[in-house]
JSON list of C-alpha atoms in Angstrom, two decimals:
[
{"chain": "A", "resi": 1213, "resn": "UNK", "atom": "CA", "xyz": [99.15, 105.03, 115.22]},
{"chain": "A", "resi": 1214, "resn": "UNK", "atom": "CA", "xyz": [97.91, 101.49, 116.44]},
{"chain": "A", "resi": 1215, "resn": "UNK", "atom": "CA", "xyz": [99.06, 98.42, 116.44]},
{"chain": "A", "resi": 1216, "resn": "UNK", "atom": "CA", "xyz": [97.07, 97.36, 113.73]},
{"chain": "A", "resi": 1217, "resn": "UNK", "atom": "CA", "xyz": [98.53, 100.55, 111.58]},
{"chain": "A", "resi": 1218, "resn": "UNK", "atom": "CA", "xyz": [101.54, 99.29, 112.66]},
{"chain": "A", "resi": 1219, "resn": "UNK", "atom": "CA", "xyz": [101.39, 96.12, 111.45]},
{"chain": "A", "resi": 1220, "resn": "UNK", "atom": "CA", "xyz": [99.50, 96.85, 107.94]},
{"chain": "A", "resi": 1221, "resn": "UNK", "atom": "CA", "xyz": [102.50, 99.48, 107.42]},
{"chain": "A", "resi": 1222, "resn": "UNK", "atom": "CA", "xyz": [105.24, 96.77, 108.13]},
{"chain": "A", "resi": 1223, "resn": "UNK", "atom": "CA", "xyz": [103.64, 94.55, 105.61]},
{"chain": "A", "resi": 1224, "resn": "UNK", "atom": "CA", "xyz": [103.11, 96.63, 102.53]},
{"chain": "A", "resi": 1225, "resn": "UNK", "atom": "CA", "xyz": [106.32, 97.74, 103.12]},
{"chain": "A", "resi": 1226, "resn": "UNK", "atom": "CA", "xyz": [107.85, 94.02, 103.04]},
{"chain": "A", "resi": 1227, "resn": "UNK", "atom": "CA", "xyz": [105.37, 93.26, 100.20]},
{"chain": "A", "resi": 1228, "resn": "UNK", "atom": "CA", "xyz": [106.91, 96.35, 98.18]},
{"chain": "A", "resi": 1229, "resn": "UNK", "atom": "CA", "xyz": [110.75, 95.41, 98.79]},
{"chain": "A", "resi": 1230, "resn": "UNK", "atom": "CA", "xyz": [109.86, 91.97, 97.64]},
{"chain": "A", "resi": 1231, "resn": "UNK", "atom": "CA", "xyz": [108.59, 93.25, 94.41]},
{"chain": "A", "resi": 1232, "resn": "UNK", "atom": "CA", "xyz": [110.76, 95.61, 93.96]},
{"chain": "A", "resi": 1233, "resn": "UNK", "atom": "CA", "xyz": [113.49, 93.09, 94.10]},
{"chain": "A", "resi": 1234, "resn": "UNK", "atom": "CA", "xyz": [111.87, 90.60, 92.77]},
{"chain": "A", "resi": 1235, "resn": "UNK", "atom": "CA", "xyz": [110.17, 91.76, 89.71]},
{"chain": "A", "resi": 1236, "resn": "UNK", "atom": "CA", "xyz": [107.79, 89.39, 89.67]},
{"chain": "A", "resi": 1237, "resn": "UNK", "atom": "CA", "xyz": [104.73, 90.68, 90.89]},
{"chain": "A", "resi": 1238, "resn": "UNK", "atom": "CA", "xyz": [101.72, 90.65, 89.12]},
{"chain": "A", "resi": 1239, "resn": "UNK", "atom": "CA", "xyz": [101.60, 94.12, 87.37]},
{"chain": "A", "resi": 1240, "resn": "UNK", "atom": "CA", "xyz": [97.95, 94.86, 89.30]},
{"chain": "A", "resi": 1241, "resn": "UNK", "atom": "CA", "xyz": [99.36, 93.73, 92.55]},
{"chain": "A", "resi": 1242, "resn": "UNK", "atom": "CA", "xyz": [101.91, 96.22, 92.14]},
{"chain": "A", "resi": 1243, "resn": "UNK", "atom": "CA", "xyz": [99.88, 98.54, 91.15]},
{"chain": "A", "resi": 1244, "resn": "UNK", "atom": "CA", "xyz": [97.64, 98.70, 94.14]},
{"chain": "A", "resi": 1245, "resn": "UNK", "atom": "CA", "xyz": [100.68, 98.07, 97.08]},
{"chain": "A", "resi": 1246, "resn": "UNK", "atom": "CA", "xyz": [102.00, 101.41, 95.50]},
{"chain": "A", "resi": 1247, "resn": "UNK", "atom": "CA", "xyz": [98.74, 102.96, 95.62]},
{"chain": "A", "resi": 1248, "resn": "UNK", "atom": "CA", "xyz": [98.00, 102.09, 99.09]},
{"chain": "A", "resi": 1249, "resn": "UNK", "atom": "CA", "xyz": [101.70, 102.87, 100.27]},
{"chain": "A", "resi": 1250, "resn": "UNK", "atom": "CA", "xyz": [101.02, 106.42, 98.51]},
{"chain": "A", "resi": 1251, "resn": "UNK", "atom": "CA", "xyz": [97.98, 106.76, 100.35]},
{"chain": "A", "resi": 1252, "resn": "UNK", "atom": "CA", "xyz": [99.57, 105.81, 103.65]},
{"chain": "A", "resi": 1253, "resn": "UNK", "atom": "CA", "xyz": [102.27, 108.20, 102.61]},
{"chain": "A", "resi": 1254, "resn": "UNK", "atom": "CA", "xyz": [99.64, 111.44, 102.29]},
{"chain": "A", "resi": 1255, "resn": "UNK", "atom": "CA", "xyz": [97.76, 110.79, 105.50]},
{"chain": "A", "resi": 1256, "resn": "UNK", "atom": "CA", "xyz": [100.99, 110.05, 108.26]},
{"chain": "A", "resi": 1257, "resn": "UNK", "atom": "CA", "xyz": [102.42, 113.33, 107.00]},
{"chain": "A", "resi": 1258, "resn": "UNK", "atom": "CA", "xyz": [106.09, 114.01, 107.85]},
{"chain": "A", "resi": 1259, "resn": "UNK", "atom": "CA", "xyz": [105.46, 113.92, 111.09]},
{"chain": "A", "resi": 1260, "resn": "UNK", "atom": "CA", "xyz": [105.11, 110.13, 111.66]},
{"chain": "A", "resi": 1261, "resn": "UNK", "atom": "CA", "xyz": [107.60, 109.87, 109.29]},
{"chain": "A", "resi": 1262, "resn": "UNK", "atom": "CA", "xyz": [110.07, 109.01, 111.69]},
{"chain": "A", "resi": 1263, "resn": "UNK", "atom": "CA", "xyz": [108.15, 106.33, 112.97]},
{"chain": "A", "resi": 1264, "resn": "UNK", "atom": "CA", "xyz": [108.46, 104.02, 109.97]},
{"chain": "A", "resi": 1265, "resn": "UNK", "atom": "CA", "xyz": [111.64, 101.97, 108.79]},
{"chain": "A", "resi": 1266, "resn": "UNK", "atom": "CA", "xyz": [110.89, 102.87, 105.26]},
{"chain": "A", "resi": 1267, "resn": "UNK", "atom": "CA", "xyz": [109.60, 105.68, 103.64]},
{"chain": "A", "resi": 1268, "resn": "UNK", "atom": "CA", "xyz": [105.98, 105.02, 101.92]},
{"chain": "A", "resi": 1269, "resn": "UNK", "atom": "CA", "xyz": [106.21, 107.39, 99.29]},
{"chain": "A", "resi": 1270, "resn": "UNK", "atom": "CA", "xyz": [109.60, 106.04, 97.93]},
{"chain": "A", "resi": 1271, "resn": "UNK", "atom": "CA", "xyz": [108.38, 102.90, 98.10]},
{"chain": "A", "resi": 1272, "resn": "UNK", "atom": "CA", "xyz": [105.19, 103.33, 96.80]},
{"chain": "A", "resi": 1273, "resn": "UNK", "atom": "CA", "xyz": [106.62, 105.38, 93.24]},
{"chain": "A", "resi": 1274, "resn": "UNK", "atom": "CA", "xyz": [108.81, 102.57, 92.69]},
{"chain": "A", "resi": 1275, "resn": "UNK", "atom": "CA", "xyz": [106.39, 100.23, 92.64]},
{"chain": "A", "resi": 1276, "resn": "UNK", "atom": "CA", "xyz": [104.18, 102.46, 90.71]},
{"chain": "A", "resi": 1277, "resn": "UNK", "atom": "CA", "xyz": [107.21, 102.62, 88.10]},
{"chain": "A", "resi": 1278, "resn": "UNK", "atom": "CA", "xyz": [107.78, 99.23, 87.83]},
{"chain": "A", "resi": 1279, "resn": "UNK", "atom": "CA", "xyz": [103.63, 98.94, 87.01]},
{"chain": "A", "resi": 1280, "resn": "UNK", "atom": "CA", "xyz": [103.69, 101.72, 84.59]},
{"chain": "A", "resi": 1281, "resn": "UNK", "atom": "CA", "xyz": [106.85, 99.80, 82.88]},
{"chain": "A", "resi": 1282, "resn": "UNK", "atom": "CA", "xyz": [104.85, 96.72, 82.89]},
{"chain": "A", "resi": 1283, "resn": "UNK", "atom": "CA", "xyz": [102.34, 98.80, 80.40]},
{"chain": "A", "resi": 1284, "resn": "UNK", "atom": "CA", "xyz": [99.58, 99.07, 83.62]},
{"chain": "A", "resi": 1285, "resn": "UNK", "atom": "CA", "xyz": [97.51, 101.97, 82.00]},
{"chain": "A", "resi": 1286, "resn": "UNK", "atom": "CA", "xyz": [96.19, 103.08, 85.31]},
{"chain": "A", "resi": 1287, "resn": "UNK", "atom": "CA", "xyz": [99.70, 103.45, 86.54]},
{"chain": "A", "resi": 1288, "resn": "UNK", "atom": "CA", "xyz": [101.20, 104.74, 84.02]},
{"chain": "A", "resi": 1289, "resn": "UNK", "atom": "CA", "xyz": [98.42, 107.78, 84.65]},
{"chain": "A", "resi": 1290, "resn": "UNK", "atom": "CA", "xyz": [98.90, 107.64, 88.34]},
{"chain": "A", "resi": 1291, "resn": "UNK", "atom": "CA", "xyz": [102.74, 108.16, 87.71]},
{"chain": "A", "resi": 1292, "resn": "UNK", "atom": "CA", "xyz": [102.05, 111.11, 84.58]},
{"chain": "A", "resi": 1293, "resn": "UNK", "atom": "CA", "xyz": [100.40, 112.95, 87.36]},
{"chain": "A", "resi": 1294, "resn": "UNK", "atom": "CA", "xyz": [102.47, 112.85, 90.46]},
{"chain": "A", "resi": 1295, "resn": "UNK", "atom": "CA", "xyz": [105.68, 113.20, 88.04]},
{"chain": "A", "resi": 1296, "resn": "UNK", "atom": "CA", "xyz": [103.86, 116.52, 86.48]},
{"chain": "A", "resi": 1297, "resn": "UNK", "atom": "CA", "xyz": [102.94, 117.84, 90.31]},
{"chain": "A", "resi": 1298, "resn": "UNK", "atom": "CA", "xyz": [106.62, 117.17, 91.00]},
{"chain": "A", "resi": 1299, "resn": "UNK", "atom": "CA", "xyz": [107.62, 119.34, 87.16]},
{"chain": "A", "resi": 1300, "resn": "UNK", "atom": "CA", "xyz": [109.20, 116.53, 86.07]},
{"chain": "A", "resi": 1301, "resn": "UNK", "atom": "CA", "xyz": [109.05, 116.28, 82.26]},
{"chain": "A", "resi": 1302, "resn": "UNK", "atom": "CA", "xyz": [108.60, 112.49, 82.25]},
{"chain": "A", "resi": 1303, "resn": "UNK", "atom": "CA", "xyz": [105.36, 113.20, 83.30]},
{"chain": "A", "resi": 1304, "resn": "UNK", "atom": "CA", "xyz": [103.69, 114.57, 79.92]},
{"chain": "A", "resi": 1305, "resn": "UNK", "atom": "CA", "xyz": [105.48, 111.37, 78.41]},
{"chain": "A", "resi": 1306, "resn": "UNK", "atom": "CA", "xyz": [103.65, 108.65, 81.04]},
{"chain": "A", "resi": 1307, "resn": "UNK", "atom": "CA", "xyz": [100.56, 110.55, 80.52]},
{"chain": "A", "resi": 1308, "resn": "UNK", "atom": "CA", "xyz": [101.13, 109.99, 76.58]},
{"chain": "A", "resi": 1309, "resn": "UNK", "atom": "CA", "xyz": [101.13, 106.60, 77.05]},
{"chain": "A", "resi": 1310, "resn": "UNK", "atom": "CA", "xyz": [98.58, 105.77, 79.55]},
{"chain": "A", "resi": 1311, "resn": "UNK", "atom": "CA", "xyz": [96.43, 107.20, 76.65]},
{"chain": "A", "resi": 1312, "resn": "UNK", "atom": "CA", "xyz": [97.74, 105.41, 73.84]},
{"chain": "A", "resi": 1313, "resn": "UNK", "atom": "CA", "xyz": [97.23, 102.09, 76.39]},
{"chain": "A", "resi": 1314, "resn": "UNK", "atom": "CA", "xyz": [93.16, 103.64, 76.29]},
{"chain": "A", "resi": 1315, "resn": "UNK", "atom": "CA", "xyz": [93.39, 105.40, 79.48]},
{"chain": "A", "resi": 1316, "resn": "UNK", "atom": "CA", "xyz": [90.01, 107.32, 78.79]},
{"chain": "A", "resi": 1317, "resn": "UNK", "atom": "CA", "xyz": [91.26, 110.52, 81.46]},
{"chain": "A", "resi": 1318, "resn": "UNK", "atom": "CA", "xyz": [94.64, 110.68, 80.03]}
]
């Protein structure tokens, strides 16, 4: 990983704790940190997992709960899914309501 990695990483993951604690995000700005921290998340691998102070992933599905909370249809999707990969019934529920929110692939 480069600096520049390095540094992007660091970031998003001080942008997530602060909205995490904070609460006060803007639900799409939330949304998209926990995308791109789940993205990070699937292409260091647990390999380079070491490497970072914070783990991505957790960081990236809490953000993407507090956006699905916030009634963000596309996160409340993006959470269905990764709860049903995981066979965790809250998943068929998130799903559920990403539709009712007019999700059109939920």
């Amino acid at each position: 990983m480069n600096k520049e990695q390095k540094e992007i990483q660091a970031l998003l993951d001080q942008l997530a704790k602060y909205f995490i604690f904070h609460k006060t995000a803007p639900v799409t700005i939330q949304y998209t940190i926990a995308i791109a921290l789940l993205e990070e998340e699937s292409q260091i691998g647990s390999l380079y997992r070491d490497v970072y102070p914070n783990d991505p992933e957790k960081l990236g599905l809490e953000l993407l709960q507090l956006a699905a909370e916030s009634n963000h249809r596309d996160a409340m999707y993006e959470l269905g899914w990764r709860l049903l990969e995981e066979e965790n019934s809250k998943g068929e529920t998130w799903l559920r309501l990403a539709a009712e929110a007019g999700h059109v692939e939920a």
